[in-house]
Short mmCIF file of C-alpha atoms and ligand atoms in Angstrom, two decimals:
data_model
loop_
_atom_site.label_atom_id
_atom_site.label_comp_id
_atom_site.label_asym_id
_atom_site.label_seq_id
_atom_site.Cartn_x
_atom_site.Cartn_y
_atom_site.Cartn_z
CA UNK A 118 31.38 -156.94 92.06
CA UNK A 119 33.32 -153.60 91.84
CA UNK A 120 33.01 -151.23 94.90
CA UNK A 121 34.72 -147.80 94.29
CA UNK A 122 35.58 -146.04 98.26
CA UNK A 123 35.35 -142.27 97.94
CA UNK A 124 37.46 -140.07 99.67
CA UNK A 125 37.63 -136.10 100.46
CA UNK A 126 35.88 -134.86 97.52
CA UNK A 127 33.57 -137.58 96.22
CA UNK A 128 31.08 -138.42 98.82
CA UNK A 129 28.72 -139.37 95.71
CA UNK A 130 29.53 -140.51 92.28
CA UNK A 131 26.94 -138.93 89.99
CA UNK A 132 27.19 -141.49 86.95
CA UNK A 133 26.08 -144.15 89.49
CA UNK A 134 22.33 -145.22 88.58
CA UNK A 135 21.33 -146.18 92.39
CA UNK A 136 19.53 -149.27 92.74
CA UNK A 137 19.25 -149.24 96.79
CA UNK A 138 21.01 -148.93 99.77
CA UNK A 139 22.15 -151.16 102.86
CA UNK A 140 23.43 -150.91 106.56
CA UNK A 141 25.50 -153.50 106.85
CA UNK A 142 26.49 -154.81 110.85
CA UNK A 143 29.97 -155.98 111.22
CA UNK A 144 31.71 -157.95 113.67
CA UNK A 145 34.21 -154.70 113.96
CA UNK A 146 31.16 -152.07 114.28
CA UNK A 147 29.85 -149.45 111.89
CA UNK A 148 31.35 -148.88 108.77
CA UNK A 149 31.24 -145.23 107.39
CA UNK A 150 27.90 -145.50 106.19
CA UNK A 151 25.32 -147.17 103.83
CA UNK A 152 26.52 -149.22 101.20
CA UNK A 153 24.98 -147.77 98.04
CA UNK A 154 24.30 -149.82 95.16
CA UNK A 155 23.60 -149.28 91.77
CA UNK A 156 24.73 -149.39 87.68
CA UNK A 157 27.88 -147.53 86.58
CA UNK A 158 27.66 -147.90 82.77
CA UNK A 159 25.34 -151.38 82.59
CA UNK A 160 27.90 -152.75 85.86
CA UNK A 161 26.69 -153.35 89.31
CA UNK A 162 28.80 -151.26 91.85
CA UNK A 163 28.72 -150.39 95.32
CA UNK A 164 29.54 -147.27 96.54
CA UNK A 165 31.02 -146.24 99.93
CA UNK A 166 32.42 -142.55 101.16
CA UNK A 167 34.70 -143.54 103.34
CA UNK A 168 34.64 -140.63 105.35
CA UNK A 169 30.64 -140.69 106.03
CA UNK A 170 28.53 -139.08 103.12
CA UNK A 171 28.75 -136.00 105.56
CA UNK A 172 32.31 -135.82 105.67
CA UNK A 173 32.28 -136.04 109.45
CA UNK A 174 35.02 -139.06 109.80
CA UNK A 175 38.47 -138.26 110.08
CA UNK A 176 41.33 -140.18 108.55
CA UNK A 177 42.47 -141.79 111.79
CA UNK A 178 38.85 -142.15 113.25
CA UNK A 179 37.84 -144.38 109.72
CA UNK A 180 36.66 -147.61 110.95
CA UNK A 181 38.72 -149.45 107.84
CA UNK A 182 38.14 -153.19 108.98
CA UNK A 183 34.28 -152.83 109.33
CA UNK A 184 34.31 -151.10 105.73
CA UNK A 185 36.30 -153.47 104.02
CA UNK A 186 34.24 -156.71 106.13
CA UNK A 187 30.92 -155.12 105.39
CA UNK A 188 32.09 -154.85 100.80
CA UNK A 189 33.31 -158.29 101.51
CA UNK A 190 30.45 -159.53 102.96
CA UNK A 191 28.53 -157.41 100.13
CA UNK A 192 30.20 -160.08 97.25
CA UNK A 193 32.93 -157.16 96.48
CA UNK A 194 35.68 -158.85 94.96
CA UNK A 195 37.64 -155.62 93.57
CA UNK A 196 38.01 -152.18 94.93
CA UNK A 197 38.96 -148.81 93.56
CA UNK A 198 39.95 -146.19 96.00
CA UNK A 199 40.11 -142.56 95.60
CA UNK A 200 42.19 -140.82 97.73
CA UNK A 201 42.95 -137.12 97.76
CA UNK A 202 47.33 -136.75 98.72
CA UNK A 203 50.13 -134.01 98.76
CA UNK A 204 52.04 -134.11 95.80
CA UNK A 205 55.69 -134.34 97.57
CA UNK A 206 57.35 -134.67 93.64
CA UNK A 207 57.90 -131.62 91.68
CA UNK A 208 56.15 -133.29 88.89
CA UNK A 209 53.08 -133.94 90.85
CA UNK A 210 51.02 -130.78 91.12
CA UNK A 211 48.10 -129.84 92.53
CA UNK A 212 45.01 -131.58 90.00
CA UNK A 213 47.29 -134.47 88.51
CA UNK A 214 45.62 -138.12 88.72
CA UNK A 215 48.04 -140.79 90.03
CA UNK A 216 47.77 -144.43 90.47
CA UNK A 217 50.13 -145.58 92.80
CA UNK A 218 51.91 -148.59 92.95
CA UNK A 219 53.69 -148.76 96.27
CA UNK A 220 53.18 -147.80 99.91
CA UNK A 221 55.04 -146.24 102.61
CA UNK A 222 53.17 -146.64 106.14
CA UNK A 223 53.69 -144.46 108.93
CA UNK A 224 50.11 -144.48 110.78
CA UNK A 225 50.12 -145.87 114.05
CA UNK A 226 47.42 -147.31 116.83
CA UNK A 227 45.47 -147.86 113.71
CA UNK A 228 43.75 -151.34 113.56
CA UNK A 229 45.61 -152.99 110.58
CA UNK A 230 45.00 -156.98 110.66
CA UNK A 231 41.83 -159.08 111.14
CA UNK A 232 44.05 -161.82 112.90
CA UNK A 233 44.48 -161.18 116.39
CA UNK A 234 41.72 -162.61 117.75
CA UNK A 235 43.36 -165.06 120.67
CA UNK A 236 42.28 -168.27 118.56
CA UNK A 237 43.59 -167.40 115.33
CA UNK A 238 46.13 -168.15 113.84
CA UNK A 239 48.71 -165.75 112.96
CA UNK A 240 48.93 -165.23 109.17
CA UNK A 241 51.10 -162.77 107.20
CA UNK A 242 49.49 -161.80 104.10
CA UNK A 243 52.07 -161.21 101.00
CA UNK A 244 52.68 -157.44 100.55
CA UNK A 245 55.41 -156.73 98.05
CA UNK A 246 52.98 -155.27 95.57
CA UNK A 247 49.88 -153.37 97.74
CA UNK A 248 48.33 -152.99 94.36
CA UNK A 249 46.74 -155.52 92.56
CA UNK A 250 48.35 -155.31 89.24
CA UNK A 251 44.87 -156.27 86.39
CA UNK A 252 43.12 -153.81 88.13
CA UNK A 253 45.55 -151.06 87.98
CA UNK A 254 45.72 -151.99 84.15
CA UNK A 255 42.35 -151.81 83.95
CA UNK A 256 42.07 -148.47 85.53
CA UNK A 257 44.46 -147.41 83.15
CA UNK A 258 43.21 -148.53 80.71
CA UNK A 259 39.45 -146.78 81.56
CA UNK A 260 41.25 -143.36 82.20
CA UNK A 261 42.79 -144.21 78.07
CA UNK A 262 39.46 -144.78 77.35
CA UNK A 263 38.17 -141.34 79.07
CA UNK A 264 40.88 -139.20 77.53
CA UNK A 265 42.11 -138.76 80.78
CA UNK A 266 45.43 -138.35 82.24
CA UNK A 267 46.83 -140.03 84.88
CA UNK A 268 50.45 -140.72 86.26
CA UNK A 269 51.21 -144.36 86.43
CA UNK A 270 53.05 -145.47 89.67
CA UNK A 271 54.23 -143.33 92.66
CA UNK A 272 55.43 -144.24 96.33
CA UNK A 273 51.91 -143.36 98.30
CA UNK A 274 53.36 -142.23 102.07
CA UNK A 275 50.59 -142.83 104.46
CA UNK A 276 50.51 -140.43 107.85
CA UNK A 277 48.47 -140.67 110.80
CA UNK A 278 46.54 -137.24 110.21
CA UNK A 279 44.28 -135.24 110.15
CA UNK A 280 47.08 -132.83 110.43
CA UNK A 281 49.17 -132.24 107.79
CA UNK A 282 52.63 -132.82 107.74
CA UNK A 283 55.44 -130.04 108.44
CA UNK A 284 58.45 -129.38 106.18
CA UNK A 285 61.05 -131.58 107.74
CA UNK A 286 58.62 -134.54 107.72
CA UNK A 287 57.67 -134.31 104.33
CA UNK A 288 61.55 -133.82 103.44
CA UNK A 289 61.76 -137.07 105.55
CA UNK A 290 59.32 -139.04 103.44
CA UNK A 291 61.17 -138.00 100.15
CA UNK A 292 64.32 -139.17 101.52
CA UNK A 293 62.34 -142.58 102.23
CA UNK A 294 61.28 -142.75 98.80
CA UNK A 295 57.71 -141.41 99.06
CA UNK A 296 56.23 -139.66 95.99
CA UNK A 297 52.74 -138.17 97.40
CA UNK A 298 51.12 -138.02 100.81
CA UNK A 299 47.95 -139.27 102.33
CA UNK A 300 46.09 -140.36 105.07
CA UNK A 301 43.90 -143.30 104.31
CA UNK A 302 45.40 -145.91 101.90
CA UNK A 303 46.67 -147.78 105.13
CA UNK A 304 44.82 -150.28 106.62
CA UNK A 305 42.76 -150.18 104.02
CA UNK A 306 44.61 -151.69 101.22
CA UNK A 307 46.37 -154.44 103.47
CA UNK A 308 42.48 -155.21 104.90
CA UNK A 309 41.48 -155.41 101.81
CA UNK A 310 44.73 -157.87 100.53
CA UNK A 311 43.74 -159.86 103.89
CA UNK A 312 40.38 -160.56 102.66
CA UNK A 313 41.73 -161.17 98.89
CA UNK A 314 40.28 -158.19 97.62
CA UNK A 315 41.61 -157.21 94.52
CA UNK A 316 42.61 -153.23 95.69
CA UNK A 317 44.11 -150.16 93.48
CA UNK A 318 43.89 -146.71 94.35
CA UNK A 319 43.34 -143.25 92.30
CA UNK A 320 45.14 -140.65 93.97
CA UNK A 321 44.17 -136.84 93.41
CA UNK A 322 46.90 -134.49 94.17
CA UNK A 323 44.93 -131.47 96.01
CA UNK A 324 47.65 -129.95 96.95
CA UNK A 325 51.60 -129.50 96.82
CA UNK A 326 52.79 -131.13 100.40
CA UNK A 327 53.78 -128.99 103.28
CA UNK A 328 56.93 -126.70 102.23
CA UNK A 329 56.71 -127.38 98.36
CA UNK A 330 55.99 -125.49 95.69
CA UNK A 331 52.72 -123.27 96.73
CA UNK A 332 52.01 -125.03 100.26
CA UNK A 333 56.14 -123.20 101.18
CA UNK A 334 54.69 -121.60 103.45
CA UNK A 335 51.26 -122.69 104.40
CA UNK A 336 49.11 -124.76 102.93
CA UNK A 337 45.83 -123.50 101.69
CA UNK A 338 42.47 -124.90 101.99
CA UNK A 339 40.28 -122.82 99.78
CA UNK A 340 42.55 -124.09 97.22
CA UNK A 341 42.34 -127.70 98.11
CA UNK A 342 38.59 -127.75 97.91
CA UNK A 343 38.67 -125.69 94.01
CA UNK A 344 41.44 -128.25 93.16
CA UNK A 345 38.95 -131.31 94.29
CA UNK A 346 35.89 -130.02 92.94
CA UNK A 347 38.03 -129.71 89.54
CA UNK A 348 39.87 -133.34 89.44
CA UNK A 349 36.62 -135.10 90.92
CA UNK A 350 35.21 -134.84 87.67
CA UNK A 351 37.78 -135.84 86.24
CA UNK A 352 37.77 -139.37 88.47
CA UNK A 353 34.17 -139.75 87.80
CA UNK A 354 35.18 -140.23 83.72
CA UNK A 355 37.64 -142.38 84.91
CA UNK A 356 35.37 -144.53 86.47
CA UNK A 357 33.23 -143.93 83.47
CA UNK A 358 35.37 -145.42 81.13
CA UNK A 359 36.00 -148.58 83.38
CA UNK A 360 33.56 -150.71 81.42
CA UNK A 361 34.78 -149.89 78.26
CA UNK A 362 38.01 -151.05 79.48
N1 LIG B 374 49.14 -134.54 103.41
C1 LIG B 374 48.42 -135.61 103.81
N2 LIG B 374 47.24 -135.93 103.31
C2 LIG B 374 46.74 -135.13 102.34
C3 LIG B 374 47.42 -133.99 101.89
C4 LIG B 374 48.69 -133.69 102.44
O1 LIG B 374 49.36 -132.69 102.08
N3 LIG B 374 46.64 -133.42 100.93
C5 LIG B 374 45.53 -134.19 100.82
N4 LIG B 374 45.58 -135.23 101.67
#
C-alpha cells in the first residue's frame, strides 16, 4: 500500500475518498496523528500529516521513527513525501515542484536509526541513492500524466529547524552541493530505507532560501503560505495522476 506524508501545506489531501481512521501505538511513542485511510483514484492509501493535522509539530519535535513504524506496521510498502524547501538554485523559485534525488544531512540529536537497542545488532543500511528510483519514475510519470511540471533531481539539504537558515549558511550548503533546503526529509527517508520502504519525496519550493533572490533580505511568510496554498494543488494532481501512471 501507498502512504503519501504531508508536510507544511497539506494537512489533508482532498481527492482522498476516506474509508476510516486509526491510532496506531508504537514501540517509539505517538506518531503525528491518525493514520487516515481511504481511495485515491480506485487505490488504497494512507494518509499521514506529518506535522499533526493541526500543524502544531515542529520539524525537529516530529517523532519520525514512530511514523514510519506505525505505516510499516499499517502494510505500507511505498511512501511519497511532500515536503515544502528553500529553493537555494536560481532556477528553483518560489512554486516549482521538485523531486529530489539526493540528500545532504545536517540535523542533529535527531533519532535517525532503529538499531541501537543494546541487543541488536548493528546494521548499516545502503544509502547511496535515498530515493528509491521506480517510484520516483512513477511519480514522474503521474505529474506527465497531470500536465504538471516538476524538476527532476536536486541535492535536498536537510537543517535542524524550525529556524531558517541565515545567508552564510545557505551559501555554505551551495558550496556543499545542496540545491533546496528543508527540514524534514532526514530521518525520515533513512527510517523509512531501514524498514525497506520504498521512499521518494515531492518537494515544493515556498520560498527562495535565506539571502536569495526575494528572501535577500528577509524572508517572508505571508508569501510562503500564498505560494503553498498555490503549489498544493498542484501536488494533489500529482498524486492524482499516480494511478494512471
Ligand atoms: N529553509 C528550510 N526549510 C524550509 C524553507 C527554508 O528556506 N522553506 C520551507 N522550508
Amino acid at each position: 500500500m501507498l502512504a503519501v506524508i504531508g508536510g507544511s501545506g497539506l494537512t489533508e489531501l482532498d481527492n482522498l475518498t476516506i474509508t476510516h481512521r486509526e491510532v496506531v501505538r508504537t514501540p517509539y511513542g505517538e506518531p503525528s496523528g491518525a493514520l487516515t485511510f481511504g481511495q485515491l483514484c480506485g487505490m488504497s492509501v494512507v494518509f499521514l500529516a506529518r506535522h499533526g493535522y493541526g500543524h502544531t509539530i515542529a520539524p525537529h519535535r516530529v517523532n519520525y521513527a514512530a511514523n514510519l513504524w506505525a505505516l510499516k506496521h499499517a502494510g505500507v510498502d511505498s511512501i511519497v513525501a511532500v515536503a515544502s524547501v528553500g529553493g537555494i538554485r536560481a532556477d528553483l523559485g518560489p512554486g516549482v515542484l521538485l523531486l529530489p534525488d539526493q540528500i545532504i544531512d545536517y540535523t542533529w540529536g535527531r533519532k535517525s536509526t532503529y538499531f541501537e537497542g543494546a541487543e541488536e545488532l548493528v546494521k548499516h543500511v545502503d544509502f547511496t541513492e535515498p530515493f528509491d528510483a521506480s517510484l520516483r519514475i512513477r511519480l514522474l510519470a503521474a505529474a506527465n500524466t497531470a500536465g504538471v511540471q516538476v524538476h527532476d533531481g536536486g541535492v535536498y539539504a536537510t537543517t535542524q529547524g524550525p529556524r531558517l537558515e541565515t545567508a552564510a549558511e545557505i551559501n555554505r550548503i551551495e558550496r556543499d552541493g545542496g540545491d533546496v533546503v528543508g527540514m524534514t526529509a532526514m530521518p525520515e527517508a533513512a527510517l523509512a530505507r531501514e524498514l525497506g520502504i520504498a521512499y521518494a519525496a515531492i518537494n515544493v519550493v515556498a520560498n527562495h532560501a535565506a539571502g536569495r533572490g526575494s528572501s535577500e533580505k528577509a524572508i517572508s511568510f505571508e508569501q510562503i503560505e500564498a505560494v503553498l496554498h498555490e503549489s498544493m494543488v498542484r501536488v494533489r494532481r500529482v498524486l492524482g495522476g499516480f494511478c494512471g501512471a
